[in-house]
Short mmCIF file of C-alpha atoms and ligand atoms in Angstrom, two decimals:
data_model
loop_
_atom_site.label_atom_id
_atom_site.label_comp_id
_atom_site.label_asym_id
_atom_site.label_seq_id
_atom_site.Cartn_x
_atom_site.Cartn_y
_atom_site.Cartn_z
CA MET N 155 -20.34 19.82 0.20
CA GLN N 156 -22.93 18.19 2.44
CA ARG N 157 -24.89 17.47 -0.73
CA ILE N 158 -22.34 14.96 -2.05
CA LEU N 159 -22.44 13.09 1.28
CA GLU N 160 -26.25 12.97 1.07
CA GLU N 161 -25.99 11.67 -2.51
CA ALA N 162 -23.49 9.03 -1.37
CA LYS N 163 -25.81 7.90 1.41
CA LYS N 164 -28.60 7.49 -1.13
CA ILE N 165 -26.54 4.91 -3.03
CA SER N 166 -25.31 3.12 0.10
CA GLU N 167 -27.07 -0.11 -0.85
CA GLU N 168 -25.26 -0.14 -4.16
CA ILE N 169 -21.89 0.55 -2.46
CA THR N 170 -22.51 -2.34 -0.08
CA GLY N 171 -23.51 -4.54 -3.02
CA TRP N 172 -20.28 -3.80 -4.87
CA ARG N 173 -18.22 -4.46 -1.77
CA ARG N 174 -19.99 -7.74 -0.98
CA HIS N 175 -19.64 -9.03 -4.51
CA LEU N 176 -15.91 -8.22 -4.55
CA HIS N 177 -15.61 -9.75 -1.09
CA GLU N 178 -16.94 -13.05 -2.43
CA ILE N 179 -14.40 -13.26 -5.28
CA PRO N 180 -11.04 -12.40 -3.70
CA GLU N 181 -7.96 -12.74 -5.90
CA LEU N 182 -4.25 -12.53 -5.22
CA GLY N 183 -1.41 -10.30 -6.34
CA LEU N 184 -1.21 -9.45 -10.01
CA GLU N 185 -3.71 -12.18 -10.95
CA THR N 186 -7.07 -10.47 -10.54
CA PRO N 187 -9.07 -11.29 -13.72
CA LYS N 188 -12.51 -11.75 -12.07
CA THR N 189 -12.11 -8.60 -9.99
CA ALA N 190 -11.11 -6.60 -13.07
CA ALA N 191 -13.98 -8.02 -15.14
CA TYR N 192 -16.53 -7.12 -12.45
CA ILE N 193 -15.17 -3.58 -12.05
CA VAL N 194 -15.23 -3.07 -15.83
CA GLN N 195 -18.79 -4.40 -16.03
CA GLU N 196 -19.98 -1.97 -13.33
CA LEU N 197 -18.09 0.98 -14.85
CA LYS N 198 -19.72 0.27 -18.21
CA LYS N 199 -23.15 0.03 -16.59
CA MET N 200 -22.83 3.46 -15.01
CA GLY N 201 -21.45 5.04 -18.19
CA ALA N 202 -17.83 5.76 -17.27
CA GLU N 203 -15.68 6.90 -20.20
CA ASP N 204 -12.51 5.56 -21.78
CA ILE N 205 -12.43 2.34 -19.76
CA ARG N 206 -9.06 0.64 -20.20
CA GLU N 207 -8.24 -2.91 -19.20
CA HIS N 208 -5.04 -4.95 -18.87
CA ILE N 209 -2.91 -2.08 -17.62
CA GLY N 210 0.21 -3.74 -16.22
CA GLY N 211 -1.66 -7.04 -16.13
CA TRP N 212 -5.18 -6.79 -14.68
CA GLY N 213 -5.22 -3.10 -13.79
CA VAL N 214 -8.21 -1.02 -14.91
CA SER N 215 -8.68 2.71 -15.45
CA ALA N 216 -11.68 4.82 -16.37
CA LEU N 217 -12.43 8.50 -16.79
CA VAL N 218 -15.12 10.92 -15.74
CA LYS N 219 -14.76 14.06 -17.86
CA GLY N 220 -16.12 17.25 -16.37
CA GLU N 221 -17.87 19.87 -18.49
CA LYS N 222 -15.56 22.63 -17.25
CA PRO N 223 -11.87 22.79 -18.20
CA GLY N 224 -9.27 21.75 -15.66
CA LYS N 225 -6.57 19.33 -14.59
CA THR N 226 -6.73 15.58 -14.08
CA LEU N 227 -7.02 14.04 -10.63
CA GLY N 228 -6.17 10.38 -10.12
CA ILE N 229 -8.21 8.37 -7.62
CA ARG N 230 -6.42 5.15 -6.82
CA ALA N 231 -8.09 2.09 -5.30
CA ASP N 232 -6.20 -1.14 -4.70
CA CYS N 233 -8.31 -4.27 -5.07
CA ASP N 234 -6.28 -7.41 -4.27
CA ALA N 235 -6.84 -9.87 -1.42
CA LEU N 236 -4.77 -12.20 0.78
CA PRO N 237 -4.03 -15.93 1.13
CA ILE N 238 -6.13 -16.23 4.30
CA LYS N 239 -9.03 -18.62 4.93
CA GLU N 240 -11.95 -16.43 6.01
CA GLU N 241 -13.54 -17.04 9.43
CA THR N 242 -16.01 -14.16 9.68
CA GLY N 243 -19.11 -16.30 9.15
CA LEU N 244 -20.60 -13.46 7.06
CA PRO N 245 -23.24 -14.45 4.50
CA PHE N 246 -21.01 -13.07 1.73
CA ALA N 247 -17.81 -14.65 3.08
CA SER N 248 -15.30 -15.94 0.57
CA LYS N 249 -15.28 -19.66 -0.09
CA ASN N 250 -12.19 -19.93 -2.30
CA GLY N 251 -9.58 -19.98 0.49
CA LEU N 252 -8.53 -16.38 -0.12
CA MET N 253 -9.86 -13.33 1.70
CA HIS N 254 -10.29 -9.59 1.49
CA ALA N 255 -8.80 -9.21 4.95
CA CYS N 256 -7.35 -5.74 4.38
CA GLY N 257 -10.42 -3.90 3.10
CA HIS N 258 -9.37 -3.49 -0.52
CA ASP N 259 -12.85 -4.72 -1.54
CA ALA N 260 -14.21 -1.60 0.16
CA HIS N 261 -11.60 0.63 -1.52
CA ALA N 262 -12.76 -0.54 -4.94
CA ALA N 263 -16.43 -0.18 -3.95
CA MET N 264 -15.89 3.37 -2.69
CA ALA N 265 -14.06 4.32 -5.89
CA LEU N 266 -16.86 2.86 -8.01
CA SER N 267 -19.36 4.90 -5.98
CA ALA N 268 -17.29 8.04 -6.44
CA ALA N 269 -17.32 7.45 -10.21
CA LYS N 270 -21.11 7.11 -10.12
CA LEU N 271 -21.49 10.30 -8.04
CA LEU N 272 -19.20 12.26 -10.36
CA LEU N 273 -20.95 11.04 -13.50
CA ALA N 274 -24.07 12.65 -12.07
CA SER N 275 -22.15 15.89 -11.36
CA LYS N 276 -20.31 16.37 -14.66
CA ALA N 277 -21.77 19.86 -15.14
CA GLU N 278 -19.99 21.05 -11.97
CA LEU N 279 -16.81 19.04 -12.45
CA ALA N 280 -13.73 20.91 -13.68
CA GLY N 281 -11.21 18.77 -15.52
CA THR N 282 -11.06 15.00 -15.52
CA VAL N 283 -10.97 12.30 -12.90
CA LYS N 284 -9.06 9.15 -13.69
CA PHE N 285 -10.00 6.13 -11.61
CA ILE N 286 -7.18 3.65 -11.13
CA PHE N 287 -8.13 0.15 -9.94
CA GLN N 288 -4.87 -1.47 -8.96
CA PRO N 289 -4.05 -5.14 -8.28
CA ALA N 290 -1.13 -6.39 -6.19
CA GLU N 291 -0.81 -3.84 -3.41
CA GLU N 292 -0.07 -6.52 -0.81
CA ASN N 293 3.05 -7.70 -2.63
CA VAL N 294 3.75 -4.08 -3.72
CA GLN N 295 3.99 -4.90 -7.43
CA GLY N 296 0.76 -3.47 -8.83
CA ALA N 297 1.35 0.28 -8.78
CA LYS N 298 4.70 0.02 -10.52
CA ALA N 299 3.30 -2.37 -13.13
CA MET N 300 0.46 0.06 -13.94
CA ILE N 301 2.77 3.10 -14.03
CA ASP N 302 5.24 1.29 -16.31
CA ASP N 303 2.31 0.49 -18.60
CA GLY N 304 1.37 4.18 -18.86
CA VAL N 305 -1.55 4.62 -16.46
CA MET N 306 -0.35 8.11 -15.46
CA GLU N 307 -0.54 9.37 -19.08
CA ASN N 308 -3.30 9.95 -21.68
CA PRO N 309 -4.52 12.02 -20.04
CA HIS N 310 -1.59 12.93 -17.81
CA VAL N 311 -2.52 12.69 -14.11
CA ASP N 312 -1.64 15.96 -12.33
CA ALA N 313 -2.36 14.90 -8.74
CA LEU N 314 -3.58 11.81 -6.95
CA ILE N 315 -5.47 10.71 -3.86
CA GLY N 316 -5.98 7.34 -2.27
CA LEU N 317 -7.25 5.97 1.00
CA HIS N 318 -6.92 3.03 3.35
CA THR N 319 -9.95 1.99 5.31
CA GLY N 320 -10.05 -0.07 8.51
CA CYS N 321 -8.14 0.22 11.76
CA LEU N 322 -4.47 0.46 10.76
CA TRP N 323 -4.30 3.56 12.95
CA LYS N 324 -6.18 2.90 16.20
CA GLU N 325 -6.84 6.59 16.82
CA ILE N 326 -9.01 6.86 13.71
CA GLY N 327 -12.42 5.52 14.78
CA PRO N 328 -15.38 4.59 12.58
CA GLY N 329 -16.49 7.50 10.40
CA GLU N 330 -13.32 9.45 11.17
CA ILE N 331 -10.64 10.59 8.76
CA GLY N 332 -6.90 10.51 9.37
CA VAL N 333 -4.49 12.81 7.57
CA ARG N 334 -0.74 12.89 7.80
CA PHE N 335 1.73 15.53 6.65
CA GLY N 336 5.02 14.23 5.24
CA SER N 337 6.20 10.64 5.74
CA MET N 338 3.34 8.26 6.44
CA MET N 339 4.66 4.81 5.58
CA ALA N 340 8.10 3.38 4.98
CA ALA N 341 10.11 2.41 1.94
CA VAL N 342 10.17 -1.39 1.71
CA ASP N 343 13.48 -2.83 0.54
CA ARG N 344 14.82 -6.38 0.53
CA PHE N 345 18.40 -7.52 0.64
CA VAL N 346 20.24 -10.81 0.35
CA VAL N 347 23.86 -11.24 1.42
CA THR N 348 25.78 -14.35 0.46
CA PHE N 349 28.88 -14.85 2.61
CA LYS N 350 31.41 -16.93 0.73
CA GLY N 351 34.09 -18.97 2.44
CA LYS N 352 35.95 -22.14 1.66
CA GLY N 353 34.44 -25.46 2.68
CA GLY N 354 36.39 -27.95 4.75
CA HIS N 355 36.50 -30.35 7.70
CA GLY N 356 35.00 -29.11 10.95
CA ALA N 357 38.13 -30.30 12.75
CA THR N 358 40.50 -28.14 10.66
CA PRO N 359 39.05 -24.62 10.55
CA HIS N 360 42.49 -23.14 9.77
CA LEU N 361 42.43 -24.94 6.40
CA ALA N 362 38.95 -23.60 5.57
CA VAL N 363 37.24 -20.18 5.55
CA ASP N 364 34.09 -20.24 7.66
CA PRO N 365 31.10 -18.30 6.26
CA VAL N 366 28.94 -19.12 9.32
CA THR N 367 31.24 -17.12 11.63
CA MET N 368 31.20 -14.24 9.11
CA THR N 369 27.44 -14.33 9.06
CA ALA N 370 27.12 -14.40 12.84
CA THR N 371 29.39 -11.37 13.11
CA ALA N 372 27.65 -9.48 10.31
CA VAL N 373 24.16 -10.04 11.74
CA LEU N 374 25.19 -8.08 14.84
CA GLU N 375 27.40 -5.55 13.03
CA LEU N 376 24.61 -4.61 10.63
CA GLN N 377 22.39 -3.53 13.54
CA THR N 378 25.00 -0.95 14.52
CA ILE N 379 24.27 0.93 11.28
CA LEU N 380 21.00 1.93 12.92
CA SER N 381 22.14 2.22 16.52
CA ARG N 382 25.53 3.93 15.95
CA GLU N 383 25.36 5.67 12.59
CA LEU N 384 21.86 7.10 12.23
CA SER N 385 20.46 9.91 14.30
CA PRO N 386 18.36 8.43 17.11
CA LEU N 387 15.55 10.65 15.83
CA ASP N 388 15.66 9.17 12.35
CA SER N 389 13.55 6.00 12.25
CA ALA N 390 14.67 2.92 10.37
CA VAL N 391 14.30 -0.84 10.65
CA LEU N 392 16.76 -3.52 9.61
CA THR N 393 15.39 -7.03 10.10
CA ILE N 394 17.17 -10.19 9.07
CA GLY N 395 14.42 -12.73 8.62
CA ARG N 396 16.33 -15.66 7.20
CA ILE N 397 19.72 -17.31 7.71
CA GLU N 398 20.70 -20.38 5.80
CA GLY N 399 24.02 -22.20 5.68
CA GLY N 400 25.71 -25.51 6.37
CA ARG N 401 24.59 -29.11 6.09
CA ALA N 402 26.23 -31.15 8.85
CA PHE N 403 27.88 -30.72 12.27
CA ASN N 404 31.38 -31.56 11.06
CA ILE N 405 31.50 -29.66 7.77
CA ILE N 406 32.53 -26.04 7.31
CA ALA N 407 30.09 -24.67 4.74
CA GLU N 408 30.98 -23.00 1.43
CA ASN N 409 28.34 -20.29 1.76
CA CYS N 410 25.93 -18.80 4.24
CA VAL N 411 23.05 -16.57 3.19
CA ILE N 412 21.04 -13.94 5.04
CA GLU N 413 17.91 -12.23 3.78
CA GLY N 414 16.28 -9.20 5.32
CA THR N 415 14.26 -6.04 4.94
CA VAL N 416 15.11 -2.38 5.42
CA ARG N 417 12.39 0.18 6.23
CA THR N 418 13.11 3.90 6.06
CA LEU N 419 11.06 7.10 5.97
CA ASN N 420 13.15 9.30 3.70
CA PRO N 421 15.27 8.82 0.56
CA THR N 422 18.53 10.04 2.14
CA THR N 423 18.39 7.53 4.99
CA ARG N 424 17.38 4.84 2.54
CA ALA N 425 20.42 5.39 0.32
CA PHE N 426 22.71 5.64 3.36
CA VAL N 427 21.55 2.34 4.88
CA GLU N 428 21.92 0.53 1.57
CA GLU N 429 25.48 1.81 1.11
CA ARG N 430 26.40 0.86 4.68
CA ILE N 431 24.96 -2.67 4.37
CA ARG N 432 27.16 -3.20 1.32
CA THR N 433 30.26 -1.88 3.07
CA VAL N 434 29.76 -3.54 6.46
CA ALA N 435 28.93 -6.94 4.97
CA SER N 436 31.92 -6.84 2.63
CA ARG N 437 34.37 -5.65 5.30
CA VAL N 438 33.24 -8.24 7.83
CA ALA N 439 33.72 -10.96 5.22
CA GLU N 440 37.12 -9.62 4.10
CA GLY N 441 38.27 -9.35 7.71
CA MET N 442 37.60 -13.06 8.05
CA ARG N 443 39.28 -14.06 4.75
CA GLY N 444 36.02 -14.41 2.86
CA ASP N 445 33.78 -12.50 0.50
CA ALA N 446 30.28 -11.08 0.58
CA GLU N 447 27.96 -10.64 -2.34
CA VAL N 448 25.19 -8.14 -1.63
CA ALA N 449 21.95 -7.94 -3.64
CA TYR N 450 19.79 -4.97 -2.67
CA GLU N 451 16.31 -4.77 -4.17
CA ALA N 452 14.49 -1.45 -3.79
CA GLY N 453 10.74 -1.82 -3.27
CA PRO N 454 8.26 1.06 -3.05
CA PRO N 455 9.68 4.34 -1.74
CA ALA N 456 8.48 5.96 1.48
CA LEU N 457 4.92 7.24 1.23
CA ILE N 458 5.28 11.01 1.52
CA ASN N 459 2.19 13.20 1.44
CA ASN N 460 2.55 16.61 -0.18
CA ALA N 461 2.04 19.25 2.54
CA ASP N 462 0.05 21.83 0.52
CA PHE N 463 -2.13 19.18 -1.01
CA THR N 464 -2.76 17.51 2.34
CA ARG N 465 -3.71 20.86 3.89
CA LYS N 466 -6.22 21.34 1.09
CA PHE N 467 -7.63 17.85 1.64
CA GLN N 468 -7.78 18.36 5.41
CA ALA N 469 -9.80 21.58 5.01
CA PHE N 470 -12.12 19.92 2.52
CA ALA N 471 -12.65 16.83 4.73
CA ALA N 472 -13.43 19.04 7.74
CA GLY N 473 -16.04 20.87 5.66
CA LEU N 474 -17.59 17.60 4.58
CA ALA N 475 -17.54 15.55 7.79
CA GLY N 476 -16.99 18.15 10.53
CA ALA N 477 -13.64 19.29 11.88
CA GLU N 478 -13.93 16.98 14.92
CA LYS N 479 -13.94 13.96 12.61
CA VAL N 480 -10.64 14.85 10.93
CA LYS N 481 -7.56 13.90 12.94
CA GLU N 482 -3.89 14.29 12.28
CA ILE N 483 -2.04 10.97 12.51
CA GLY N 484 0.73 11.24 15.09
CA GLU N 485 3.16 8.60 13.90
CA PRO N 486 3.98 6.95 10.58
CA THR N 487 4.24 3.16 10.40
CA MET N 488 7.19 1.18 9.10
CA GLY N 489 4.82 -0.86 6.96
CA GLY N 490 4.76 -0.02 3.24
CA GLU N 491 2.17 0.98 0.62
CA ASP N 492 2.87 1.04 -3.07
CA VAL N 493 0.64 4.09 -3.61
CA ALA N 494 3.99 5.71 -2.78
CA TYR N 495 5.09 5.16 -6.40
CA PHE N 496 2.25 7.42 -7.58
CA LEU N 497 2.90 10.04 -4.90
CA GLU N 498 6.57 10.09 -5.83
CA MET N 499 5.51 11.26 -9.32
CA VAL N 500 2.78 13.80 -8.58
CA PRO N 501 1.53 15.77 -5.56
CA GLY N 502 -1.24 14.17 -3.61
CA THR N 503 -2.29 12.64 -0.36
CA PHE N 504 -3.09 9.23 1.06
CA PHE N 505 -5.59 9.37 3.90
CA VAL N 506 -7.10 7.00 6.42
CA HIS N 507 -10.79 6.19 6.46
CA GLY N 508 -11.85 4.76 9.84
CA GLY N 509 -13.79 1.66 8.85
CA CYS N 510 -13.82 -0.71 11.85
CA ASN N 511 -16.50 -0.32 14.50
CA PRO N 512 -15.69 -2.15 17.78
CA GLU N 513 -19.34 -1.75 18.85
CA LYS N 514 -20.25 -3.96 15.91
CA GLY N 515 -17.62 -6.54 16.86
CA GLN N 516 -15.06 -5.31 14.32
CA VAL N 517 -12.14 -5.67 16.68
CA TYR N 518 -9.86 -7.84 14.56
CA PRO N 519 -6.74 -6.40 12.96
CA HIS N 520 -6.01 -6.26 9.24
CA HIS N 521 -4.86 -9.61 7.77
CA ASN N 522 -6.81 -11.50 10.47
CA PRO N 523 -9.26 -14.24 9.30
CA LYS N 524 -12.04 -12.42 11.21
CA PHE N 525 -11.29 -8.92 9.89
CA ASP N 526 -14.45 -7.00 8.96
CA LEU N 527 -15.60 -3.47 8.18
CA ASP N 528 -18.55 -1.22 9.04
CA GLU N 529 -20.42 -0.79 5.77
CA GLU N 530 -22.17 2.32 7.13
CA THR N 531 -18.86 4.18 6.83
CA PHE N 532 -18.55 3.55 3.08
CA PRO N 533 -20.65 6.52 1.83
CA LEU N 534 -18.23 8.83 3.64
CA GLY N 535 -15.29 7.36 1.70
CA ALA N 536 -17.18 7.71 -1.59
CA ALA N 537 -18.10 11.33 -0.76
CA LEU N 538 -14.51 12.17 0.20
CA PHE N 539 -13.27 10.94 -3.17
CA ALA N 540 -16.03 12.54 -5.25
CA GLY N 541 -16.34 15.76 -3.24
CA PHE N 542 -12.62 16.39 -3.30
CA ALA N 543 -12.56 15.86 -7.06
CA LEU N 544 -15.22 18.57 -7.36
CA ASN N 545 -13.27 20.95 -5.11
CA TRP N 546 -9.55 20.53 -5.38
CA GLN N 547 -8.97 23.07 -8.14
CA ASN N 548 -10.85 25.87 -6.37
ZN1 ZN M 1347 -2.88 -5.40 3.79
ZN1 ZN M 1348 -4.27 -2.85 2.67
#
């Protein structure tokens, strides 16, 4: 396995080149035409097979077909950027007001490198590897759009891996690999509750029905779903980020609206919290002579790594990089990742690639205008993708 890491190091200049080019042309959300065109151009140049464009918008897929029979492994790389004005001062910094401030430029570059490495190893490769270049991770729309457009079929993807580089988990230093068994990131849901009353004069509340009082009560009541109804050992977040209602000091409003997010780590808790939000909001409103209309929008599910698959990846990564470089992540985060849609369908694992080096001044968090990565860590990411593809069916 050391060989694939050596091969990856030999193409490090090319990996850096891909990353820097993508870094200069950041694009947002589902609208990533230049990014897609560049990825397609580079895949064609290296001779990847069955390159498909416009999957769920600007998603791209490509195959590397091994000469031995076997299953299909998906390698997913997200490649969208953020609405942040870059302040790194790097020679290849973005000038269009957007920025790759989460490292997705590096994800795409590492996946491209893995494709190149595997194309050179087709004789040893069993089965097929399907590379999935996904837009719109940041707004968690891209994975679902690509899946709905059939990216997991023809050929059917049997298992999938993905990575996140950077410093999302502080304990994973540069050149280290983080693995996590079970829940790693949260389901990301959004809800809107409209409390409906009856408008009237502020001086005659008894002739009106006040939705602001309902809302104030519900904001506090909803928190008790977590503090009084869930096990203290079961993590969940309920944040109300917006309240809107009323127009003047002496008018009782018709409606008052709250909007919030729910984060949970397992499907049972997720369904429970949704049901309780509906009930609590409605009962609070009814108790105060009003009504509540609840809209609950399910985003990506919790990211849950398959245990057997993760064990296999952990053993492989230790063989490639050394056991001391592979660390188990202690705690999940309540942030979300739409790779979860893929991992809900097939077994797989999402791992962390330590990509920020404080000794090189890379001390800024993800989504910061000064966020940067250590390009010397990229060959490791490429080798992890390619090497695992060569090994996972053994
Ligand atoms: Zn991000
Ligand atoms: Zn990210």
